[in-house]
Short mmCIF file of C-alpha atoms in Angstrom, two decimals:
data_model
loop_
_atom_site.label_atom_id
_atom_site.label_comp_id
_atom_site.label_asym_id
_atom_site.label_seq_id
_atom_site.Cartn_x
_atom_site.Cartn_y
_atom_site.Cartn_z
CA UNK B 1372 -6.25 23.85 9.81
CA UNK B 1373 -7.98 26.93 11.01
CA UNK B 1374 -4.17 30.49 12.39
CA UNK B 1375 -2.18 29.54 15.35
CA UNK B 1376 0.75 31.96 15.46
CA UNK B 1377 -1.58 34.91 15.09
CA UNK B 1378 -3.76 33.77 17.98
CA UNK B 1379 -0.79 33.55 20.33
CA UNK B 1380 -0.21 37.28 20.05
CA UNK B 1381 -3.84 38.16 20.83
CA UNK B 1382 -3.90 35.78 23.77
CA UNK B 1383 -0.51 36.94 25.08
CA UNK B 1384 -1.64 40.54 25.18
CA UNK B 1385 -4.65 39.54 27.29
CA UNK B 1386 -2.57 37.92 30.04
CA UNK B 1387 -1.39 39.43 33.28
CA UNK B 1388 2.32 40.01 33.82
CA UNK B 1389 2.55 37.00 36.11
CA UNK B 1390 0.86 34.75 33.57
CA UNK B 1391 3.16 36.03 30.83
CA UNK B 1392 6.25 35.26 32.87
CA UNK B 1393 5.07 31.71 33.38
CA UNK B 1394 3.44 30.86 30.07
CA UNK B 1395 5.51 32.43 27.31
CA UNK B 1396 4.85 30.00 24.47
CA UNK B 1397 1.87 27.82 25.16
CA UNK B 1398 -1.46 26.52 23.81
CA UNK B 1399 -3.85 26.53 20.75
CA UNK B 1400 -6.43 28.49 18.77
CA UNK B 1401 -8.23 28.77 14.07
CA UNK B 1402 -10.87 28.03 11.35
CA UNK B 1403 -11.43 29.93 11.01
CA UNK B 1404 -10.30 28.57 12.09
CA UNK B 1405 -10.08 28.88 11.09
CA UNK B 1406 -9.05 26.75 12.71
CA UNK B 1407 -7.67 27.42 12.27
CA UNK B 1408 -5.87 25.61 13.77
CA UNK B 1409 -3.32 23.50 12.81
CA UNK B 1410 0.54 24.17 14.48
CA UNK B 1411 1.84 25.72 17.74
CA UNK B 1412 1.65 28.85 19.72
CA UNK B 1413 -1.77 29.66 21.07
CA UNK B 1414 -4.17 28.36 23.58
CA UNK B 1415 -7.11 27.45 21.50
CA UNK B 1416 -7.40 26.33 17.92
CA UNK B 1417 -8.94 29.16 16.00
CA UNK B 1418 -9.00 27.39 12.76
CA UNK B 1419 -10.06 29.81 10.07
CA UNK B 1420 -10.14 27.17 7.42
CA UNK B 1421 -11.87 27.95 4.17
CA UNK B 1422 -15.36 26.57 3.89
CA UNK B 1423 -15.43 23.93 1.19
CA UNK B 1424 -16.82 25.17 -2.07
CA UNK B 1425 -19.81 23.43 -3.57
CA UNK B 1426 -21.18 22.92 -7.03
CA UNK B 1427 -24.49 24.48 -7.97
CA UNK B 1428 -26.18 21.18 -7.11
CA UNK B 1429 -24.87 21.42 -3.56
CA UNK B 1430 -22.31 18.63 -3.80
CA UNK B 1431 -19.18 19.23 -1.74
CA UNK B 1432 -15.91 19.09 -3.63
CA UNK B 1433 -13.06 17.71 -1.56
CA UNK B 1434 -9.53 16.55 -2.23
CA UNK B 1435 -8.06 13.14 -1.53
CA UNK B 1436 -5.91 12.26 1.45
CA UNK B 1437 -2.91 10.83 -0.40
CA UNK B 1438 -0.28 13.28 -1.62
CA UNK B 1439 2.07 12.30 -4.42
CA UNK B 1440 5.28 14.28 -4.76
CA UNK B 1441 4.20 14.97 -8.35
CA UNK B 1442 0.46 15.37 -8.59
CA UNK B 1443 -0.79 13.96 -11.86
CA UNK B 1444 -3.50 16.58 -12.25
CA UNK B 1445 -1.64 19.74 -11.25
CA UNK B 1446 1.65 21.08 -12.54
CA UNK B 1447 2.80 22.39 -9.18
CA UNK B 1448 4.72 19.80 -7.15
CA UNK B 1449 5.26 19.54 -3.43
CA UNK B 1450 8.83 20.79 -3.87
CA UNK B 1451 7.68 23.80 -5.90
CA UNK B 1452 5.06 24.59 -3.28
CA UNK B 1453 7.72 24.61 -0.58
CA UNK B 1454 10.05 26.75 -2.71
CA UNK B 1455 7.32 29.32 -3.27
CA UNK B 1456 6.65 29.56 0.44
CA UNK B 1457 10.34 30.05 1.16
CA UNK B 1458 10.69 32.72 -1.53
CA UNK B 1459 7.73 34.59 -0.07
CA UNK B 1460 9.20 34.21 3.41
CA UNK B 1461 12.44 35.81 2.20
CA UNK B 1462 10.50 38.67 0.60
CA UNK B 1463 8.52 39.33 3.77
CA UNK B 1464 11.58 39.33 6.00
CA UNK B 1465 13.21 41.88 3.70
CA UNK B 1466 10.07 44.04 3.67
CA UNK B 1467 9.83 43.91 7.46
CA UNK B 1468 13.15 45.73 7.74
CA UNK B 1469 11.64 48.77 5.98
CA UNK B 1470 8.01 48.55 7.12
CA UNK B 1471 6.19 51.00 9.38
CA UNK B 1472 3.88 49.90 12.19
CA UNK B 1473 0.72 49.25 10.14
CA UNK B 1474 2.62 47.44 7.43
CA UNK B 1475 4.52 45.37 9.97
CA UNK B 1476 1.30 44.00 11.39
CA UNK B 1477 0.21 42.66 8.00
CA UNK B 1478 3.65 41.29 7.18
CA UNK B 1479 3.95 39.57 10.55
CA UNK B 1480 0.55 37.94 10.01
CA UNK B 1481 1.72 36.69 6.61
CA UNK B 1482 5.01 35.47 8.04
CA UNK B 1483 3.23 33.45 10.73
CA UNK B 1484 1.04 31.87 8.05
CA UNK B 1485 4.13 30.83 6.06
CA UNK B 1486 5.83 29.44 9.16
CA UNK B 1487 2.71 27.42 9.89
CA UNK B 1488 2.59 25.97 6.37
CA UNK B 1489 6.30 25.17 6.39
CA UNK B 1490 5.90 23.14 9.58
CA UNK B 1491 4.06 20.53 7.52
CA UNK B 1492 4.50 21.24 3.83
CA UNK B 1493 2.82 17.99 2.80
CA UNK B 1494 -0.35 18.98 4.67
CA UNK B 1495 -0.32 22.55 3.31
CA UNK B 1496 0.26 21.17 -0.19
CA UNK B 1497 -2.70 18.85 0.26
CA UNK B 1498 -4.84 21.81 1.32
CA UNK B 1499 -3.71 23.75 -1.75
CA UNK B 1500 -4.58 20.92 -4.14
CA UNK B 1501 -7.96 20.33 -2.47
CA UNK B 1502 -8.75 24.04 -2.71
CA UNK B 1503 -7.68 24.22 -6.37
CA UNK B 1504 -9.87 21.20 -7.13
CA UNK B 1505 -12.85 22.90 -5.54
CA UNK B 1506 -12.23 26.19 -7.29
CA UNK B 1507 -11.89 24.57 -10.71
CA UNK B 1508 -15.06 22.52 -10.14
CA UNK B 1509 -16.87 25.74 -9.23
CA UNK B 1510 -15.58 27.44 -12.37
CA UNK B 1511 -16.80 24.52 -14.49
CA UNK B 1512 -20.33 25.09 -13.21
CA UNK B 1513 -20.19 28.66 -14.51
CA UNK B 1514 -19.70 27.78 -18.17
CA UNK B 1515 -21.89 30.09 -20.18
CA UNK B 1516 -21.09 32.95 -17.81
CA UNK B 1517 -17.57 33.22 -19.29
CA UNK B 1518 -16.19 32.92 -22.81
CA UNK B 1519 -15.25 29.21 -22.99
CA UNK B 1520 -11.83 29.79 -24.57
CA UNK B 1521 -10.86 32.30 -21.88
CA UNK B 1522 -12.20 30.09 -19.09
CA UNK B 1523 -10.31 27.07 -20.44
CA UNK B 1524 -7.06 29.03 -20.47
CA UNK B 1525 -7.63 30.27 -16.89
CA UNK B 1526 -8.38 26.76 -15.62
CA UNK B 1527 -5.36 25.34 -17.40
CA UNK B 1528 -3.14 28.03 -15.86
CA UNK B 1529 -4.49 27.19 -12.38
CA UNK B 1530 -3.89 23.49 -12.98
CA UNK B 1531 -0.30 24.11 -14.08
CA UNK B 1532 0.47 26.38 -11.14
CA UNK B 1533 0.95 29.37 -13.47
CA UNK B 1534 -0.62 31.77 -11.01
CA UNK B 1535 0.50 35.03 -12.62
CA UNK B 1536 -0.94 33.91 -15.95
CA UNK B 1537 -4.18 32.82 -14.28
CA UNK B 1538 -4.43 36.15 -12.48
CA UNK B 1539 -3.99 38.04 -15.75
CA UNK B 1540 -6.68 35.94 -17.41
CA UNK B 1541 -9.15 36.54 -14.59
CA UNK B 1542 -8.34 40.24 -14.77
CA UNK B 1543 -9.16 40.08 -18.49
CA UNK B 1544 -12.53 38.53 -17.58
CA UNK B 1545 -13.11 41.40 -15.14
CA UNK B 1546 -12.24 43.97 -17.78
CA UNK B 1547 -14.34 42.36 -20.54
CA UNK B 1548 -17.35 41.46 -18.39
CA UNK B 1549 -19.50 44.29 -19.77
CA UNK B 1550 -22.05 44.19 -16.98
CA UNK B 1551 -22.01 40.41 -16.41
CA UNK B 1552 -22.00 40.81 -12.63
CA UNK B 1553 -21.76 37.12 -11.75
CA UNK B 1554 -18.75 36.42 -13.97
CA UNK B 1555 -16.95 39.60 -12.88
CA UNK B 1556 -17.53 38.75 -9.21
CA UNK B 1557 -16.24 35.21 -9.67
CA UNK B 1558 -13.17 36.42 -11.55
CA UNK B 1559 -12.48 38.94 -8.79
CA UNK B 1560 -12.91 36.23 -6.15
CA UNK B 1561 -10.54 33.90 -8.03
CA UNK B 1562 -7.93 36.67 -8.11
CA UNK B 1563 -8.38 36.96 -4.35
CA UNK B 1564 -7.75 33.24 -3.94
CA UNK B 1565 -4.58 33.48 -6.03
CA UNK B 1566 -3.37 36.34 -3.84
CA UNK B 1567 -4.19 34.42 -0.66
CA UNK B 1568 -2.35 31.33 -1.95
CA UNK B 1569 0.65 33.60 -2.51
CA UNK B 1570 0.33 34.90 1.10
CA UNK B 1571 -0.52 38.41 -0.05
CA UNK B 1572 -3.39 38.97 2.30
CA UNK B 1573 -4.04 42.68 1.78
CA UNK B 1574 -4.55 42.11 -1.96
CA UNK B 1575 -6.69 39.05 -1.27
CA UNK B 1576 -8.98 40.88 1.16
CA UNK B 1577 -9.44 43.81 -1.22
CA UNK B 1578 -10.52 41.43 -3.98
CA UNK B 1579 -12.85 39.42 -1.75
CA UNK B 1580 -14.57 42.59 -0.64
CA UNK B 1581 -14.84 43.80 -4.23
CA UNK B 1582 -16.49 40.48 -5.11
CA UNK B 1583 -18.90 40.93 -2.19
CA UNK B 1584 -19.89 44.37 -3.46
CA UNK B 1585 -20.92 42.69 -6.71
CA UNK B 1586 -22.63 39.70 -5.06
CA UNK B 1587 -23.39 40.64 -1.43
CA UNK B 1588 -25.27 37.41 -0.68
CA UNK B 1589 -22.54 35.00 -1.77
CA UNK B 1590 -21.77 33.02 1.41
CA UNK B 1591 -18.43 31.76 0.12
CA UNK B 1592 -17.14 35.26 -0.59
CA UNK B 1593 -18.39 36.45 2.79
CA UNK B 1594 -16.69 33.62 4.63
CA UNK B 1595 -13.35 34.19 2.92
CA UNK B 1596 -13.42 37.88 3.80
CA UNK B 1597 -14.32 36.96 7.37
CA UNK B 1598 -11.39 34.55 7.55
CA UNK B 1599 -8.91 37.23 6.55
CA UNK B 1600 -10.36 39.74 8.99
CA UNK B 1601 -9.92 37.03 11.62
CA UNK B 1602 -6.26 36.69 10.63
CA UNK B 1603 -5.85 40.46 10.94
CA UNK B 1604 -7.53 40.49 14.39
CA UNK B 1605 -10.44 42.57 13.05
CA UNK B 1606 -12.77 40.42 15.11
CA UNK B 1607 -15.95 42.50 14.96
CA UNK B 1608 -15.66 42.81 11.20
CA UNK B 1609 -15.03 39.06 10.94
CA UNK B 1610 -18.16 38.36 12.99
CA UNK B 1611 -20.17 40.63 10.70
CA UNK B 1612 -19.11 38.65 7.64
CA UNK B 1613 -19.53 35.28 9.35
CA UNK B 1614 -23.08 36.13 10.40
CA UNK B 1615 -24.02 36.94 6.81
CA UNK B 1616 -22.27 33.82 5.49
CA UNK B 1617 -23.97 31.66 8.11
CA UNK B 1618 -27.41 32.88 7.10
CA UNK B 1619 -26.64 32.05 3.48
CA UNK B 1620 -25.35 28.56 4.19
CA UNK B 1621 -28.23 27.68 6.51
CA UNK B 1622 -30.65 28.79 3.81
CA UNK B 1623 -28.87 26.63 1.23
CA UNK B 1624 -27.82 23.58 3.27
CA UNK B 1625 -29.76 23.57 6.53
CA UNK B 1626 -28.35 23.44 10.05
CA UNK B 1627 -26.27 20.24 9.99
CA UNK B 1628 -23.76 20.89 7.24
CA UNK B 1629 -19.98 21.05 7.43
CA UNK B 1630 -19.91 24.59 6.02
CA UNK B 1631 -22.33 25.78 8.70
CA UNK B 1632 -20.27 24.07 11.41
CA UNK B 1633 -17.04 25.64 10.14
CA UNK B 1634 -18.48 29.15 10.21
CA UNK B 1635 -19.89 28.62 13.69
CA UNK B 1636 -16.47 27.49 14.89
CA UNK B 1637 -14.96 30.63 13.36
CA UNK B 1638 -17.63 32.79 14.98
CA UNK B 1639 -16.74 31.20 18.30
CA UNK B 1640 -13.08 31.96 17.68
CA UNK B 1641 -13.81 35.63 17.00
CA UNK B 1642 -15.93 35.99 20.15
CA UNK B 1643 -13.24 34.10 22.06
CA UNK B 1644 -10.64 36.64 20.96
CA UNK B 1645 -12.92 39.43 22.19
CA UNK B 1646 -13.02 37.81 25.64
CA UNK B 1647 -16.64 36.70 25.25
CA UNK B 1648 -15.93 33.14 26.35
CA UNK B 1649 -19.46 32.11 27.22
CA UNK B 1650 -20.73 33.31 23.87
CA UNK B 1651 -17.84 31.44 22.22
CA UNK B 1652 -18.87 28.16 23.90
CA UNK B 1653 -22.35 28.48 22.42
CA UNK B 1654 -20.96 28.58 18.88
CA UNK B 1655 -18.39 25.85 19.56
CA UNK B 1656 -21.09 23.58 20.99
CA UNK B 1657 -23.27 24.03 17.92
CA UNK B 1658 -20.32 23.34 15.63
CA UNK B 1659 -19.43 20.20 17.60
CA UNK B 1660 -22.97 18.84 17.54
CA UNK B 1661 -23.17 19.35 13.79
CA UNK B 1662 -19.76 17.81 13.07
CA UNK B 1663 -20.52 14.78 15.22
CA UNK B 1664 -23.62 14.16 13.09
CA UNK B 1665 -21.65 14.63 9.88
CA UNK B 1666 -18.38 12.86 10.69
CA UNK B 1667 -18.69 10.87 13.90
CA UNK B 1668 -16.09 10.84 16.66
CA UNK B 1669 -12.81 10.37 14.81
CA UNK B 1670 -12.48 13.47 12.67
CA UNK B 1671 -10.08 16.45 12.93
CA UNK B 1672 -12.93 18.98 13.00
CA UNK B 1673 -14.51 17.21 15.97
CA UNK B 1674 -11.18 17.32 17.80
CA UNK B 1675 -10.83 20.98 16.87
CA UNK B 1676 -14.23 21.89 18.29
CA UNK B 1677 -13.50 20.04 21.52
CA UNK B 1678 -10.11 21.67 21.92
CA UNK B 1679 -11.71 25.08 21.43
CA UNK B 1680 -14.38 24.27 24.00
CA UNK B 1681 -11.67 23.17 26.40
CA UNK B 1682 -9.88 26.48 26.01
CA UNK B 1683 -13.04 28.54 26.41
CA UNK B 1684 -13.94 26.70 29.62
CA UNK B 1685 -10.35 27.10 30.85
CA UNK B 1686 -10.71 30.83 30.38
CA UNK B 1687 -13.93 30.62 32.40
CA UNK B 1688 -11.94 28.79 35.15
CA UNK B 1689 -14.08 25.69 34.69
CA UNK B 1690 -11.02 23.47 34.73
CA UNK B 1691 -12.58 19.98 35.10
CA UNK B 1692 -14.85 20.64 32.11
CA UNK B 1693 -11.91 22.09 30.22
CA UNK B 1694 -9.79 19.00 30.88
CA UNK B 1695 -12.60 16.71 29.77
CA UNK B 1696 -12.80 18.41 26.36
CA UNK B 1697 -9.02 18.52 25.96
CA UNK B 1698 -8.77 14.80 26.75
CA UNK B 1699 -11.40 13.93 24.17
CA UNK B 1700 -9.60 16.05 21.57
CA UNK B 1701 -6.31 14.32 22.40
CA UNK B 1702 -7.80 10.85 22.05
CA UNK B 1703 -9.18 11.71 18.61
CA UNK B 1704 -5.97 13.32 17.37
CA UNK B 1705 -3.88 10.38 18.56
CA UNK B 1706 -6.11 8.03 16.56
CA UNK B 1707 -5.88 10.22 13.47
CA UNK B 1708 -2.27 11.41 13.58
CA UNK B 1709 -0.34 9.26 16.03
CA UNK B 1710 2.11 10.60 18.59
CA UNK B 1711 4.26 12.97 16.56
CA UNK B 1712 1.91 15.63 15.26
CA UNK B 1713 1.45 19.33 16.10
CA UNK B 1714 -2.24 18.90 17.01
CA UNK B 1715 -1.34 16.22 19.54
CA UNK B 1716 1.29 18.50 21.06
CA UNK B 1717 -1.25 21.32 21.24
CA UNK B 1718 -3.75 19.16 23.12
CA UNK B 1719 -1.09 17.99 25.56
CA UNK B 1720 0.18 21.51 26.06
CA UNK B 1721 -3.35 22.71 26.84
CA UNK B 1722 -3.89 19.86 29.25
CA UNK B 1723 -0.67 20.79 30.99
CA UNK B 1724 -1.92 24.35 31.45
CA UNK B 1725 -5.27 23.20 32.81
CA UNK B 1726 -3.69 20.82 35.33
CA UNK B 1727 -1.22 23.53 36.34
CA UNK B 1728 -4.15 25.88 37.02
CA UNK B 1729 -5.51 23.24 39.40
CA UNK B 1730 -2.16 23.08 41.20
CA UNK B 1731 -1.46 19.58 39.87
CA UNK B 1732 2.16 20.18 38.94
CA UNK B 1733 3.16 16.57 38.37
CA UNK B 1734 0.16 15.97 36.17
CA UNK B 1735 0.98 19.12 34.19
CA UNK B 1736 4.54 17.91 33.64
CA UNK B 1737 3.29 14.57 32.30
CA UNK B 1738 1.61 16.45 29.45
CA UNK B 1739 4.12 19.26 28.93
CA UNK B 1740 7.11 16.92 28.54
CA UNK B 1741 5.87 15.02 25.46
CA UNK B 1742 4.48 18.28 24.03
CA UNK B 1743 7.98 19.76 24.19
CA UNK B 1744 9.45 16.71 22.45
CA UNK B 1745 7.11 17.25 19.50
CA UNK B 1746 7.76 20.99 19.41
CA UNK B 1747 11.49 20.30 19.23
CA UNK B 1748 10.91 17.80 16.45
CA UNK B 1749 8.98 20.28 14.30
CA UNK B 1750 10.71 23.55 15.15
CA UNK B 1751 14.18 22.50 16.24
CA UNK B 1752 15.99 23.15 19.52
CA UNK B 1753 16.85 26.78 18.88
CA UNK B 1754 13.50 28.15 17.76
CA UNK B 1755 12.22 30.85 20.16
CA UNK B 1756 8.99 28.96 20.79
CA UNK B 1757 10.91 25.79 21.58
CA UNK B 1758 13.06 27.70 24.04
CA UNK B 1759 9.99 29.26 25.63
CA UNK B 1760 8.26 25.88 25.91
CA UNK B 1761 11.35 24.44 27.54
CA UNK B 1762 11.49 27.36 29.98
CA UNK B 1763 7.83 26.85 30.85
CA UNK B 1764 8.38 23.19 31.59
CA UNK B 1765 11.35 24.12 33.76
CA UNK B 1766 9.13 26.59 35.61
CA UNK B 1767 6.53 23.92 36.37
CA UNK B 1768 9.24 21.59 37.59
CA UNK B 1769 10.57 24.35 39.84
CA UNK B 1770 7.07 24.94 41.19
CA UNK B 1771 6.74 21.22 41.91
CA UNK B 1772 10.10 21.14 43.73
CA UNK B 1773 9.15 24.18 45.78
CA UNK B 1774 5.85 22.61 46.80
CA UNK B 1775 7.57 19.38 47.83
CA UNK B 1776 9.98 21.25 50.12
CA UNK B 1777 7.18 22.86 52.12
#
């Protein structure tokens, strides 16, 4: 689920003072989607999600949908995953007290990512296991590029959740590569993934870009670097990487492939953040068409694309079209997740904004009320975003009362 908290800040800064006073909390963006989207806090889902890795034969490696509290294949449990996130959260909050402006921006981006994962630790754990499965499958295809004993130890460390040990082993592969560009690049990339899993984004980006210098045509490396630039609001740089990754994936997979659709969604998100809403719709439409062919109607990525289209058209003041896309996204997410899920709240929140823009206060309230209930459920009554959402709903109610008194 492409980077919601980050997108709120970019969107908020683009609003007028009047809009800020009214809106405060609302709507969805990532992925990247992002993306990236998964969570609360921005108008459009910019999901900056990682493109699935593939084997050399082109087969997509994906994880299952059922999460056991103790995964039989990996040593890290759901509880340990949550504990690691909380430890990193504590570290970041301590670092924020001493950080200067540039460092604060990075730390705040990392903190939002942790908050997002902690909203639904089972889902973020599932994403972690699926990603580890893909990475290990990719490493298995590279046997012969690495010393088998060293590769076996690195894979075992990844499987057991021993990330520091795995990082040291991949560093050893880097150091002992002796000109084996492919193996050095992959080891560098794997170290980047370990850093990203640990929510250490500056280290991760440095390693991704080092891997790209070694293998500049690797679409996976390019996409991961683009995703992190998207998180950091380096939108033009993200677009540059996404364009290169897109060319590589189209060459390998053709137009209608999930990886191609994901990158196009992320490209749309980057253009969206730059205020190029019409250009964003073009990428979102292509992503939607591809995902409909791949998955059919009832899939999270299809809902994501439609939500993003709804937000882009809302920004273009094409409210009826915006509402149509939001409604379709809501129907899909209700089928997939049921009532009490962040994505459902995001869709309802966005619908409330669109109806409010049309002056339909009562209709807006009908969507904003259940959205608030879900926000309270996930964030609690005292979270700043919950308080802002409540204040926004109160503001719409006040506007309705004022209109009825005229």
